[in-house]
Amino acid sequence: WLRAMVDVTPIADDADEKLSLDAYIETWPHDSFAIPELQAFKAGLTDHADLLAREDGAVLGSGFAALFPGFRDRITVFVTVPALNRRRGAGTALYEALSRWARERGIEVVVAVVADNDPESLAFAERRGFEEERREKGVSLDLTAIEAPVIEPPEGVEIVSWAERPELAHGIYEVSVEASPDV
């Protein structure tokens, strides 16, 4: 019996973007966000690739490569294939396409993000030569279950949202470029 080929294509339109995000959220349910947040994230990148993997027209997963400002030598990739769609070649096809994308840009280092509670994905990355560089434990705080503490910033420091002060965008970018390598 012959299995259908996995077809990997770039995001073509808003409908594809939604399918890609849906695959991501199904794989990373704790990391839920909407299209506007995704578009804002992409706008802050130096470059990116956003792909869908399909088999007979059905979406199996998505792949995303991000080239962050300040990191010209490496990309960060997310290969997101929901558990029910795994072991059909989608992850491999997405990884290969994202690797080609990186090589076309002269990038030789790929950083893969794997959830701390997903040993199958860690094994997928290790089979492709990735080595664990660091481990971060996902934690969350239910703000509705605690009383908000009163926060007094140091003298001369004002805490505002980006929405309140959009003219500070360049400064936010400069801080991110400086701080991100240390995070």
CSV table of C-alpha atoms in Angstrom, one decimal:
chain,number,residue,atom,x,y,z
A,1,TRP,CA,0.0,0.0,0.0
A,2,LEU,CA,1.3,3.5,-0.8
A,3,ARG,CA,0.9,6.3,1.6
A,4,ALA,CA,0.0,9.7,0.2
A,5,MET,CA,2.8,12.3,-0.2
A,6,VAL,CA,3.1,15.1,2.3
A,7,ASP,CA,2.9,18.4,0.6
A,8,VAL,CA,4.6,21.4,2.2
A,9,THR,CA,3.6,24.8,1.0
A,10,PRO,CA,4.0,28.4,2.3
A,11,ILE,CA,1.1,30.2,3.9
A,12,ALA,CA,-0.8,31.6,0.9
A,13,ASP,CA,-3.6,33.6,2.6
A,14,ASP,CA,-5.6,34.4,5.7
A,15,ALA,CA,-7.3,31.0,5.7
A,16,ASP,CA,-3.9,29.2,5.6
A,17,GLU,CA,-2.6,31.4,8.4
A,18,LYS,CA,-5.6,30.3,10.5
A,19,LEU,CA,-4.9,26.6,9.7
A,20,SER,CA,-1.3,27.1,10.7
A,21,LEU,CA,-2.2,28.8,13.9
A,22,ASP,CA,-4.8,26.1,14.7
A,23,ALA,CA,-2.1,23.3,14.3
A,24,TYR,CA,0.2,25.3,16.5
A,25,ILE,CA,-2.4,25.8,19.3
A,26,GLU,CA,-3.5,22.1,19.1
A,27,THR,CA,0.2,21.1,19.6
A,28,TRP,CA,0.9,23.8,22.2
A,29,PRO,CA,-2.5,24.4,23.9
A,30,HIS,CA,-0.9,26.3,26.8
A,31,ASP,CA,0.4,29.0,24.3
A,32,SER,CA,-2.9,30.2,22.9
A,33,PHE,CA,-3.1,33.5,21.0
A,34,ALA,CA,-4.9,34.9,18.0
A,35,ILE,CA,-4.0,36.1,14.5
A,36,PRO,CA,-3.4,39.8,15.5
A,37,GLU,CA,-0.8,38.7,18.1
A,38,LEU,CA,0.8,36.4,15.5
A,39,GLN,CA,0.9,39.2,12.9
A,40,ALA,CA,2.5,41.6,15.4
A,41,PHE,CA,5.1,38.9,16.3
A,42,LYS,CA,6.0,38.4,12.7
A,43,ALA,CA,6.3,42.2,12.1
A,44,GLY,CA,9.1,42.3,14.7
A,45,LEU,CA,11.1,39.6,13.0
A,46,THR,CA,14.0,40.1,10.6
A,47,ASP,CA,12.6,37.3,8.4
A,48,HIS,CA,10.4,34.3,8.8
A,49,ALA,CA,8.9,31.2,7.0
A,50,ASP,CA,5.5,29.9,7.7
A,51,LEU,CA,4.5,26.6,6.2
A,52,LEU,CA,1.7,24.1,6.2
A,53,ALA,CA,2.0,20.3,5.7
A,54,ARG,CA,-0.9,18.6,4.0
A,55,GLU,CA,-1.8,15.0,3.0
A,56,ASP,CA,-4.6,14.7,0.4
A,57,GLY,CA,-5.5,18.3,1.2
A,58,ALA,CA,-5.9,17.7,5.0
A,59,VAL,CA,-3.6,19.8,7.2
A,60,LEU,CA,-1.2,17.6,9.2
A,61,GLY,CA,0.8,20.4,10.9
A,62,SER,CA,2.7,23.6,10.5
A,63,GLY,CA,6.2,24.8,10.5
A,64,PHE,CA,7.6,28.2,11.4
A,65,ALA,CA,11.1,29.6,11.2
A,66,ALA,CA,11.9,32.9,12.9
A,67,LEU,CA,15.0,35.1,12.3
A,68,PHE,CA,15.1,37.4,15.3
A,69,PRO,CA,16.7,40.8,15.3
A,70,GLY,CA,20.2,40.6,16.7
A,71,PHE,CA,20.6,36.9,15.7
A,72,ARG,CA,21.9,36.8,12.1
A,73,ASP,CA,23.5,33.4,12.4
A,74,ARG,CA,20.6,31.3,13.7
A,75,ILE,CA,16.9,30.7,13.3
A,76,THR,CA,14.4,29.3,15.7
A,77,VAL,CA,12.0,26.7,14.4
A,78,PHE,CA,8.7,25.4,15.5
A,79,VAL,CA,7.5,22.2,13.9
A,80,THR,CA,4.0,21.6,15.2
A,81,VAL,CA,2.3,18.4,14.3
A,82,PRO,CA,-0.7,17.5,16.6
A,83,ALA,CA,-0.4,14.1,18.2
A,84,LEU,CA,-3.1,12.5,16.0
A,85,ASN,CA,-1.2,13.5,12.9
A,86,ARG,CA,2.3,12.2,13.9
A,87,ARG,CA,4.3,9.4,12.3
A,88,ARG,CA,3.0,10.3,8.8
A,89,GLY,CA,6.1,12.3,7.6
A,90,ALA,CA,4.7,15.8,8.2
A,91,GLY,CA,7.3,16.7,10.8
A,92,THR,CA,10.2,15.5,8.7
A,93,ALA,CA,8.9,17.3,5.6
A,94,LEU,CA,8.4,20.5,7.5
A,95,TYR,CA,11.9,20.3,9.2
A,96,GLU,CA,13.5,19.7,5.8
A,97,ALA,CA,11.7,22.6,4.2
A,98,LEU,CA,12.7,24.9,7.1
A,99,SER,CA,16.3,23.7,6.9
A,100,ARG,CA,16.4,24.5,3.2
A,101,TRP,CA,14.9,28.0,3.9
A,102,ALA,CA,17.7,28.6,6.5
A,103,ARG,CA,20.5,27.4,4.1
A,104,GLU,CA,19.2,29.7,1.4
A,105,ARG,CA,19.9,32.5,3.7
A,106,GLY,CA,23.3,31.3,4.7
A,107,ILE,CA,22.2,30.3,8.2
A,108,GLU,CA,23.8,27.2,9.6
A,109,VAL,CA,22.4,27.0,13.2
A,110,VAL,CA,18.8,25.9,13.9
A,111,VAL,CA,17.3,26.2,17.3
A,112,ALA,CA,14.3,24.0,17.9
A,113,VAL,CA,11.8,24.7,20.6
A,114,VAL,CA,10.3,21.6,22.3
A,115,ALA,CA,7.8,21.5,25.2
A,116,ASP,CA,9.2,20.2,28.4
A,117,ASN,CA,6.4,17.7,28.6
A,118,ASP,CA,6.7,16.3,25.1
A,119,PRO,CA,9.3,13.5,25.0
A,120,GLU,CA,8.2,12.4,21.6
A,121,SER,CA,9.1,15.8,20.1
A,122,LEU,CA,12.4,15.8,22.0
A,123,ALA,CA,13.2,12.4,20.5
A,124,PHE,CA,12.3,13.7,17.0
A,125,ALA,CA,14.8,16.6,17.4
A,126,GLU,CA,17.5,14.3,18.8
A,127,ARG,CA,17.2,11.9,15.9
A,128,ARG,CA,18.0,14.9,13.6
A,129,GLY,CA,21.2,15.8,15.5
A,130,PHE,CA,19.8,18.4,17.9
A,131,GLU,CA,21.3,18.5,21.4
A,132,GLU,CA,19.6,19.9,24.4
A,133,GLU,CA,21.1,23.3,25.1
A,134,ARG,CA,18.8,24.4,27.9
A,135,ARG,CA,15.6,23.4,29.6
A,136,GLU,CA,12.9,25.8,30.7
A,137,LYS,CA,10.0,24.6,32.8
A,138,GLY,CA,6.7,26.1,31.8
A,139,VAL,CA,4.9,27.7,34.7
A,140,SER,CA,1.8,29.8,35.0
A,141,LEU,CA,0.1,32.0,37.6
A,142,ASP,CA,-3.7,32.4,37.8
A,143,LEU,CA,-4.1,36.1,38.5
A,144,THR,CA,-7.7,35.6,39.4
A,145,ALA,CA,-6.7,33.4,42.4
A,146,ILE,CA,-4.4,35.9,44.1
A,147,GLU,CA,-4.7,39.4,45.3
A,148,ALA,CA,-2.6,41.8,43.2
A,149,PRO,CA,0.3,43.2,45.0
A,150,VAL,CA,0.9,47.0,45.1
A,151,ILE,CA,4.0,47.7,43.0
A,152,GLU,CA,6.0,50.8,43.5
A,153,PRO,CA,8.6,51.3,40.8
A,154,PRO,CA,11.9,52.9,41.7
A,155,GLU,CA,12.1,56.7,41.7
A,156,GLY,CA,12.3,58.0,38.2
A,157,VAL,CA,10.8,54.9,36.6
A,158,GLU,CA,7.3,55.0,35.1
A,159,ILE,CA,5.5,51.8,34.1
A,160,VAL,CA,3.3,52.2,31.0
A,161,SER,CA,2.0,49.9,28.3
A,162,TRP,CA,3.3,50.0,24.7
A,163,ALA,CA,-0.3,50.9,23.7
A,164,GLU,CA,-0.1,54.0,25.9
A,165,ARG,CA,3.3,55.1,24.5
A,166,PRO,CA,3.6,53.8,20.9
A,167,GLU,CA,6.4,56.3,20.3
A,168,LEU,CA,8.7,54.1,22.5
A,169,ALA,CA,8.7,51.2,20.0
A,170,HIS,CA,12.2,51.9,18.9
A,171,GLY,CA,13.5,51.9,22.5
A,172,ILE,CA,11.6,48.6,23.2
A,173,TYR,CA,13.3,47.1,20.1
A,174,GLU,CA,16.8,48.3,21.3
A,175,VAL,CA,16.3,46.8,24.7
A,176,SER,CA,15.1,43.5,23.2
A,177,VAL,CA,18.1,43.3,20.9
A,178,GLU,CA,20.4,43.9,23.9
A,179,ALA,CA,18.5,41.7,26.4
A,180,SER,CA,17.4,38.7,24.2
A,181,PRO,CA,20.8,37.0,24.0
A,182,ASP,CA,20.9,36.9,27.8
A,183,VAL,CA,17.4,35.5,28.3
